[in-house]
Amino acid sequence: PAGNGHAPPPPSGLRDDMEPAGSSLGGTALQLSGDRAAPPAEEGLSPITDPCSAGLVSASGTNGKAVVCERCGSRVLSPGTARYRRRELFLPSMRQKVALGTEGSAVTGDMLQEHWFVDDMYTFENIGFTKNVNNIKYLVCADCEIGPIGWHSLDDKKSFYIALDRVQHE
């Protein structure tokens, strides 16, 4: 179940049947240019109840506001650069106490469903990538390294997801 903090990640970390209806993790930070309820938010974050009514999703289905880091305010995505997508993805807790990918480690986290999707990593204003963890690279803020805020599978070079519950909008 979403948000129980104990769900193991699926082998690929995703379920791809949800399309739009209309802390450091030991990685390298890169500076780049370029009808369901929302899951419960992690402690300290406010849940997004309806991204459309909150003005987050524009009429064209893109982000209507800038996407920024919840900790340092660094801009991750400019308005209009990402598409809203519902896709169930496992993201480890932002306050992980064990190293990801180590044998015998119990990774806690959340199954999150609402994301900003981009198909080109150069669309990001500011993003970092963790080391490869089971063919997944998690996305973190390049400035303060909080995360993971997003997800990228090395099997699909053109799919980058930022979880709405792990960022702020302005």
Short mmCIF file of C-alpha atoms in Angstrom, two decimals:
data_model
loop_
_atom_site.label_atom_id
_atom_site.label_comp_id
_atom_site.label_asym_id
_atom_site.label_seq_id
_atom_site.Cartn_x
_atom_site.Cartn_y
_atom_site.Cartn_z
CA PRO A 1 0.00 0.00 0.00
CA ALA A 2 1.11 3.54 -0.73
CA GLY A 3 2.89 5.39 2.00
CA ASN A 4 3.24 2.53 4.48
CA GLY A 5 6.99 2.97 4.45
CA HIS A 6 7.65 -0.76 4.14
CA ALA A 7 6.70 -1.67 0.58
CA PRO A 8 9.63 -3.21 -1.28
CA PRO A 9 10.27 -1.73 -4.69
CA PRO A 10 8.90 -3.71 -7.61
CA PRO A 11 11.67 -5.12 -9.84
CA SER A 12 11.52 -2.11 -12.14
CA GLY A 13 9.88 0.25 -9.66
CA LEU A 14 6.83 1.02 -11.75
CA ARG A 15 3.37 0.20 -13.00
CA ASP A 16 2.78 1.83 -16.37
CA ASP A 17 -1.02 1.83 -16.67
CA MET A 18 -1.57 5.37 -15.39
CA GLU A 19 -1.51 8.05 -18.04
CA PRO A 20 -2.61 11.65 -17.46
CA ALA A 21 -6.30 12.41 -17.39
CA GLY A 22 -6.00 15.94 -18.49
CA SER A 23 19.88 13.15 2.32
CA SER A 24 22.07 12.71 -0.35
CA LEU A 25 22.02 9.32 -1.95
CA GLY A 26 25.67 9.20 -2.90
CA GLY A 27 25.45 10.39 -6.47
CA THR A 28 26.91 13.10 -8.59
CA ALA A 29 25.05 16.37 -8.97
CA LEU A 30 24.94 17.87 -12.46
CA GLN A 31 23.97 21.41 -13.34
CA LEU A 32 21.83 21.33 -16.48
CA SER A 33 19.95 23.90 -18.53
CA GLY A 34 17.71 23.53 -20.63
CA ASP A 35 -10.13 9.44 -10.46
CA ARG A 36 -7.91 8.70 -7.43
CA ALA A 37 -6.80 10.60 -4.37
CA ALA A 38 -3.16 11.59 -4.01
CA PRO A 39 -0.99 9.37 -1.83
CA PRO A 40 -0.22 10.58 1.67
CA ALA A 41 2.70 12.98 1.85
CA GLU A 42 5.91 12.30 3.68
CA GLU A 43 6.24 14.07 7.02
CA GLY A 44 6.88 17.78 6.46
CA LEU A 45 5.42 17.83 2.96
CA SER A 46 1.92 18.92 2.10
CA PRO A 47 -0.11 16.51 -0.05
CA ILE A 48 -1.32 17.61 -3.47
CA THR A 49 -5.05 16.88 -3.46
CA ASP A 50 -5.88 17.95 -7.02
CA PRO A 51 -3.05 19.30 -9.17
CA CYS A 52 -5.48 20.70 -11.76
CA SER A 53 -7.55 22.75 -9.31
CA ALA A 54 -4.38 23.90 -7.51
CA GLY A 55 -3.24 25.55 -10.74
CA LEU A 56 -0.27 23.21 -11.09
CA VAL A 57 -1.42 21.69 -14.39
CA SER A 58 -2.12 24.06 -17.29
CA ALA A 59 -4.89 23.54 -19.86
CA SER A 60 -2.29 21.95 -22.15
CA GLY A 61 -1.32 19.41 -19.47
CA THR A 62 2.05 20.95 -18.63
CA ASN A 63 3.32 22.40 -15.37
CA GLY A 64 1.69 25.81 -14.90
CA LYS A 65 4.22 26.87 -12.25
CA ALA A 66 7.94 26.50 -11.74
CA VAL A 67 8.98 23.33 -9.93
CA VAL A 68 11.45 24.08 -7.13
CA CYS A 69 13.35 22.20 -4.43
CA GLU A 70 11.41 22.06 -1.17
CA ARG A 71 14.56 22.64 0.90
CA CYS A 72 16.63 25.26 -0.91
CA GLY A 73 14.19 26.70 -3.47
CA SER A 74 16.45 25.95 -6.43
CA ARG A 75 14.51 25.75 -9.70
CA VAL A 76 14.20 22.22 -11.07
CA LEU A 77 11.82 22.90 -13.99
CA SER A 78 10.57 26.10 -15.61
CA PRO A 79 6.81 26.53 -16.19
CA GLY A 80 5.46 24.73 -19.26
CA THR A 81 8.40 22.33 -19.64
CA ALA A 82 7.01 19.08 -18.17
CA ARG A 83 3.83 17.05 -18.69
CA TYR A 84 1.62 15.80 -15.85
CA ARG A 85 1.62 12.02 -15.72
CA ARG A 86 0.07 9.46 -13.35
CA ARG A 87 2.37 6.48 -13.02
CA GLU A 88 3.00 4.42 -9.91
CA LEU A 89 6.70 4.59 -9.01
CA PHE A 90 8.58 3.61 -5.87
CA LEU A 91 10.80 6.33 -4.40
CA PRO A 92 12.93 5.64 -1.33
CA SER A 93 12.31 7.81 1.70
CA MET A 94 14.03 11.19 1.61
CA ARG A 95 15.40 10.39 5.07
CA GLN A 96 16.96 7.01 4.27
CA LYS A 97 19.27 5.61 6.93
CA VAL A 98 20.82 2.76 4.91
CA ALA A 99 22.83 2.87 1.72
CA LEU A 100 20.72 2.01 -1.29
CA GLY A 101 21.67 -1.15 -3.11
CA THR A 102 23.60 -2.75 -0.25
CA GLU A 103 22.82 -6.40 0.35
CA GLY A 104 20.43 -7.00 3.21
CA SER A 105 19.42 -3.35 3.45
CA ALA A 106 15.73 -2.63 4.03
CA VAL A 107 14.79 0.31 1.86
CA THR A 108 11.73 2.23 3.02
CA GLY A 109 9.82 4.60 0.82
CA ASP A 110 6.57 5.40 -0.92
CA MET A 111 4.67 4.38 -4.02
CA LEU A 112 3.92 7.76 -5.59
CA GLN A 113 1.51 8.30 -8.47
CA GLU A 114 1.65 11.93 -9.58
CA HIS A 115 4.70 13.16 -11.46
CA TRP A 116 6.06 15.73 -13.83
CA PHE A 117 7.42 13.91 -16.89
CA VAL A 118 10.14 15.10 -19.27
CA ASP A 119 11.75 13.17 -22.10
CA ASP A 120 15.05 15.05 -22.26
CA MET A 121 17.39 15.51 -19.29
CA TYR A 122 18.46 18.90 -20.65
CA THR A 123 14.94 20.20 -19.94
CA PHE A 124 15.87 20.42 -16.26
CA GLU A 125 17.23 23.67 -14.90
CA ASN A 126 18.90 21.95 -11.97
CA ILE A 127 18.99 18.23 -11.22
CA GLY A 128 21.37 15.62 -9.89
CA PHE A 129 21.46 11.87 -10.43
CA THR A 130 22.39 9.18 -7.92
CA LYS A 131 24.63 6.28 -8.74
CA ASN A 132 22.96 3.36 -10.50
CA VAL A 133 20.76 1.40 -8.04
CA ASN A 134 19.32 -1.74 -9.67
CA ASN A 135 19.25 -0.02 -13.09
CA ILE A 136 17.51 3.07 -11.63
CA LYS A 137 18.99 6.50 -11.10
CA TYR A 138 17.12 8.62 -8.60
CA LEU A 139 16.88 12.37 -9.18
CA VAL A 140 17.99 14.81 -6.47
CA CYS A 141 18.39 18.57 -6.16
CA ALA A 142 21.81 19.44 -7.59
CA ASP A 143 22.27 22.33 -5.15
CA CYS A 144 21.41 20.81 -1.75
CA GLU A 145 21.28 17.11 -2.77
CA ILE A 146 17.94 16.44 -1.04
CA GLY A 147 16.11 13.54 -2.55
CA PRO A 148 15.15 11.46 -4.16
CA ILE A 149 12.66 13.78 -5.79
CA GLY A 150 12.40 11.76 -8.97
CA TRP A 151 13.14 8.61 -10.90
CA HIS A 152 14.86 7.55 -14.13
CA SER A 153 15.24 4.01 -15.48
CA LEU A 154 18.39 3.28 -17.47
CA ASP A 155 16.23 0.99 -19.65
CA ASP A 156 14.37 4.03 -21.01
CA LYS A 157 16.73 6.89 -21.78
CA LYS A 158 13.86 9.32 -22.51
CA SER A 159 11.78 9.11 -19.33
CA PHE A 160 12.44 11.32 -16.32
CA TYR A 161 9.87 11.71 -13.52
CA ILE A 162 9.70 14.27 -10.69
CA ALA A 163 7.20 13.42 -7.92
CA LEU A 164 4.75 16.25 -7.20
CA ASP A 165 4.77 15.32 -3.49
CA ARG A 166 8.53 15.82 -3.24
CA VAL A 167 8.81 19.35 -4.66
CA GLN A 168 7.18 22.76 -4.32
CA HIS A 169 5.64 24.99 -6.97
CA GLU A 170 5.87 28.75 -7.39
#
